[in-house]
């Protein structure tokens, strides 16, 4: 009788431990230094002035791509981040371009997707000005507004740049052991 009760408690104990170990899983999204987590992207601003082709190579040399913008929440997050980290930046290159395309369709070179969300700046787009897209902010009362909108530029023009990287997603699990516990991080992409 006593023996059976003991096994019952042992099984209950194991089940509770199992439940606890499942409950303590946590998703962690991280960026490799010096990239910063902005919305769902890892971003890095470069102050050096490069043309679009040089900018594209600069990002690739760091395992990244020129930035893209998929929707208004990403744009707002970029505006906020630029205001906080690089407030005097008037414009920077994105991966958006219509190079080799005669129908004035824009693509994000970073994702290979056609750009569907195109928040144009005042009196844009001007497709004759060039093939590459910058994010450009107006200057209000002598101060950069950090409200960036798309503007068509000649790809050979010089500008600062923003590179993007996909964040690393991992799951943190707490593993129970007889007298202690340890935390492991399992990378998922
Ligand atoms: C914005 O786009 C990203 C990437 O496609 C997506 O993960 C996110 O859910 C979108 N956010 C909104 C609010 O549409
Ligand atoms: C871009 O600038 C270069 C060099 O100034 C010039 O040769 C070229 O015609 C320009 N392209 C466009 C589309 O204006």
Short mmCIF file of C-alpha atoms and ligand atoms in Angstrom, two decimals:
data_model
loop_
_atom_site.label_atom_id
_atom_site.label_comp_id
_atom_site.label_asym_id
_atom_site.label_seq_id
_atom_site.Cartn_x
_atom_site.Cartn_y
_atom_site.Cartn_z
CA UNK A 1 0.00 0.00 0.00
CA UNK A 2 2.65 2.47 1.10
CA UNK A 3 4.80 1.46 -1.84
CA UNK A 4 1.98 2.21 -4.33
CA UNK A 5 1.40 5.64 -2.74
CA UNK A 6 5.07 6.45 -3.09
CA UNK A 7 5.04 5.64 -6.82
CA UNK A 8 1.91 7.80 -7.17
CA UNK A 9 3.69 10.79 -5.60
CA UNK A 10 6.80 10.19 -7.69
CA UNK A 11 4.77 10.29 -10.92
CA UNK A 12 2.92 13.44 -9.79
CA UNK A 13 6.25 15.05 -8.95
CA UNK A 14 7.70 14.25 -12.37
CA UNK A 15 4.59 15.58 -14.14
CA UNK A 16 4.80 18.88 -12.25
CA UNK A 17 8.49 19.21 -13.09
CA UNK A 18 7.67 18.60 -16.75
CA UNK A 19 4.95 21.28 -16.68
CA UNK A 20 7.32 23.72 -15.06
CA UNK A 21 9.97 23.12 -17.70
CA UNK A 22 7.42 23.82 -20.49
CA UNK A 23 6.15 26.97 -18.73
CA UNK A 24 9.61 28.50 -18.55
CA UNK A 25 10.22 28.58 -22.34
CA UNK A 26 10.73 32.15 -23.56
CA UNK A 27 11.17 33.42 -27.12
CA UNK A 28 14.21 35.70 -27.50
CA UNK A 29 14.82 37.98 -30.51
CA UNK A 30 18.36 39.31 -30.75
CA UNK A 31 20.59 41.29 -33.13
CA UNK A 32 24.31 40.84 -33.65
CA UNK A 33 26.28 43.83 -32.36
CA UNK A 34 26.44 46.61 -33.59
CA UNK A 35 22.98 46.11 -35.20
CA UNK A 36 19.99 47.43 -33.20
CA UNK A 37 16.58 45.74 -32.93
CA UNK A 38 14.04 48.10 -34.57
CA UNK A 39 10.50 46.75 -35.03
CA UNK A 40 11.16 43.27 -36.50
CA UNK A 41 14.53 44.14 -38.12
CA UNK A 42 18.14 44.51 -37.05
CA UNK A 43 19.37 47.88 -38.34
CA UNK A 44 22.71 49.67 -38.63
CA UNK A 45 23.23 53.27 -39.84
CA UNK A 46 26.51 54.20 -41.56
CA UNK A 47 27.51 57.85 -41.58
CA UNK A 48 29.81 57.48 -44.62
CA UNK A 49 28.57 58.83 -47.93
CA UNK A 50 28.33 56.12 -50.58
CA UNK A 51 26.56 55.71 -53.91
CA UNK A 52 23.84 53.01 -54.05
CA UNK A 53 26.15 50.31 -55.46
CA UNK A 54 28.84 50.96 -52.84
CA UNK A 55 26.15 51.07 -50.14
CA UNK A 56 24.80 47.68 -51.27
CA UNK A 57 28.34 46.21 -51.10
CA UNK A 58 28.98 47.78 -47.67
CA UNK A 59 25.89 46.05 -46.22
CA UNK A 60 26.71 42.71 -47.89
CA UNK A 61 30.24 42.81 -46.50
CA UNK A 62 28.60 42.75 -43.05
CA UNK A 63 26.24 39.87 -43.88
CA UNK A 64 23.38 42.36 -44.30
CA UNK A 65 21.35 44.12 -47.00
CA UNK A 66 20.24 47.70 -47.61
CA UNK A 67 17.08 48.42 -45.62
CA UNK A 68 13.53 47.79 -46.89
CA UNK A 69 10.17 49.01 -45.54
CA UNK A 70 7.13 46.72 -45.61
CA UNK A 71 4.50 48.73 -43.75
CA UNK A 72 3.71 51.83 -41.71
CA UNK A 73 4.66 50.25 -38.37
CA UNK A 74 8.17 49.51 -39.67
CA UNK A 75 8.48 53.07 -41.05
CA UNK A 76 7.37 54.60 -37.73
CA UNK A 77 9.87 52.43 -35.85
CA UNK A 78 12.66 53.53 -38.22
CA UNK A 79 11.70 57.22 -37.77
CA UNK A 80 11.77 56.87 -33.98
CA UNK A 81 15.09 55.00 -34.01
CA UNK A 82 16.74 57.57 -36.35
CA UNK A 83 15.49 60.46 -34.18
CA UNK A 84 17.03 58.80 -31.11
CA UNK A 85 20.32 57.57 -32.61
CA UNK A 86 21.17 59.71 -35.70
CA UNK A 87 18.89 62.78 -35.48
CA UNK A 88 20.64 65.01 -38.05
CA UNK A 89 20.36 62.56 -40.95
CA UNK A 90 18.46 64.06 -43.90
CA UNK A 91 18.50 60.95 -46.09
CA UNK A 92 19.82 57.40 -46.45
CA UNK A 93 19.78 54.68 -49.11
CA UNK A 94 17.26 51.84 -49.03
CA UNK A 95 17.42 48.63 -51.10
CA UNK A 96 14.46 49.91 -53.21
CA UNK A 97 15.16 50.32 -56.94
CA UNK A 98 13.80 49.88 -60.48
CA UNK A 99 17.17 49.01 -62.07
CA UNK A 100 16.67 47.25 -65.41
CA UNK A 101 12.89 47.63 -65.17
CA UNK A 102 11.10 49.66 -67.87
CA UNK A 103 7.64 49.68 -66.21
CA UNK A 104 8.60 51.87 -63.24
CA UNK A 105 8.05 48.98 -60.83
CA UNK A 106 10.13 49.15 -57.65
CA UNK A 107 11.67 46.15 -55.91
CA UNK A 108 13.36 45.65 -52.55
CA UNK A 109 16.75 44.17 -53.42
CA UNK A 110 17.03 42.87 -49.82
CA UNK A 111 13.94 40.62 -50.03
CA UNK A 112 13.57 40.17 -53.81
CA UNK A 113 9.93 41.31 -53.45
CA UNK A 114 8.14 44.01 -55.40
CA UNK A 115 7.64 47.07 -53.16
CA UNK A 116 3.92 47.27 -52.38
CA UNK A 117 4.09 49.83 -49.57
CA UNK A 118 5.53 53.00 -51.13
CA UNK A 119 5.23 56.02 -48.79
CA UNK A 120 6.29 58.75 -51.22
CA UNK A 121 7.69 62.13 -50.17
CA UNK A 122 6.05 65.34 -51.39
CA UNK A 123 6.01 65.60 -55.25
CA UNK A 124 7.39 62.05 -55.60
CA UNK A 125 7.83 59.69 -57.38
CA UNK A 126 9.96 61.29 -60.10
CA UNK A 127 11.06 58.17 -62.05
CA UNK A 128 13.20 60.25 -64.47
CA UNK A 129 15.51 61.33 -61.62
CA UNK A 130 17.05 57.85 -61.34
CA UNK A 131 16.50 54.21 -60.42
CA UNK A 132 17.20 54.03 -56.66
CA UNK A 133 15.12 54.90 -53.59
CA UNK A 134 16.22 56.92 -50.60
CA UNK A 135 14.37 57.63 -47.39
CA UNK A 136 14.37 61.40 -47.11
CA UNK A 137 13.23 63.71 -44.32
CA UNK A 138 12.18 67.32 -44.65
CA UNK A 139 13.92 69.98 -42.59
CA UNK A 140 11.48 72.02 -40.49
CA UNK A 141 12.64 75.30 -38.90
CA UNK A 142 16.25 74.30 -39.52
CA UNK A 143 15.87 70.90 -37.81
CA UNK A 144 15.67 67.48 -39.51
CA UNK A 145 12.10 66.28 -38.85
CA UNK A 146 13.11 62.56 -38.86
CA UNK A 147 9.90 61.82 -40.78
CA UNK A 148 11.32 59.76 -43.62
CA UNK A 149 9.51 59.20 -46.93
CA UNK A 150 10.65 57.66 -50.22
CA UNK A 151 12.36 59.75 -52.86
CA UNK A 152 13.74 58.67 -56.27
CA UNK A 153 17.44 59.43 -56.79
CA UNK A 154 20.22 58.83 -59.25
CA UNK A 155 21.94 55.64 -58.00
CA UNK A 156 25.34 57.35 -58.38
CA UNK A 157 24.42 60.06 -55.83
CA UNK A 158 26.11 59.96 -52.42
CA UNK A 159 24.23 59.37 -49.20
CA UNK A 160 24.48 57.80 -45.76
CA UNK A 161 23.01 54.29 -45.60
CA UNK A 162 21.02 51.91 -43.39
CA UNK A 163 21.67 48.14 -43.51
CA UNK A 164 19.22 45.48 -42.30
CA UNK A 165 19.62 41.95 -41.02
CA UNK A 166 17.03 39.34 -40.02
CA UNK A 167 17.00 38.97 -36.20
CA UNK A 168 18.07 35.71 -34.59
CA UNK A 169 15.09 33.99 -32.98
CA UNK A 170 15.75 31.47 -30.27
CA UNK A 171 13.88 29.74 -27.48
CA UNK A 172 15.18 29.87 -23.93
CA UNK A 173 14.39 26.69 -21.92
CA UNK A 174 14.97 26.16 -18.25
CA UNK A 175 15.98 22.55 -17.63
CA UNK A 176 15.40 21.24 -14.12
CA UNK A 177 18.09 19.10 -12.55
CA UNK A 178 18.11 17.42 -9.11
CA UNK A 179 19.87 20.27 -7.26
CA UNK A 180 19.91 23.13 -9.73
CA UNK A 181 18.72 24.26 -13.14
CA UNK A 182 20.41 25.47 -16.28
CA UNK A 183 19.23 27.71 -19.09
CA UNK A 184 19.89 26.79 -22.70
CA UNK A 185 19.24 28.92 -25.77
CA UNK A 186 18.16 27.05 -28.90
CA UNK A 187 18.54 29.00 -32.15
CA UNK A 188 15.60 28.60 -34.56
CA UNK A 189 16.83 30.30 -37.76
C1 LIG B 1 4.81 44.57 -41.18
O1 LIG B 1 5.54 43.72 -42.01
C2 LIG B 1 6.23 42.68 -41.33
C3 LIG B 1 7.08 41.94 -42.35
O2 LIG B 1 6.34 41.51 -43.45
C4 LIG B 1 5.23 41.79 -40.61
O3 LIG B 1 5.92 40.78 -39.90
C5 LIG B 1 4.42 42.63 -39.65
O4 LIG B 1 3.44 41.83 -39.06
C6 LIG B 1 3.76 43.78 -40.41
N1 LIG B 1 3.09 44.64 -39.46
C7 LIG B 1 1.89 45.17 -39.70
C8 LIG B 1 1.33 46.01 -38.61
O5 LIG B 1 1.30 44.99 -40.76
C1 LIG B 2 23.01 59.91 -63.02
O1 LIG B 2 24.19 60.66 -62.87
C2 LIG B 2 25.19 60.32 -63.84
C3 LIG B 2 26.46 61.04 -63.44
O2 LIG B 2 26.21 62.37 -63.08
C4 LIG B 2 24.67 60.67 -65.22
O3 LIG B 2 25.63 60.33 -66.20
C5 LIG B 2 23.36 59.91 -65.48
O4 LIG B 2 22.82 60.30 -66.73
C6 LIG B 2 22.38 60.18 -64.38
N1 LIG B 2 21.22 59.30 -64.55
C7 LIG B 2 19.97 59.74 -64.53
C8 LIG B 2 18.89 58.71 -64.69
O5 LIG B 2 19.68 60.92 -64.37
#
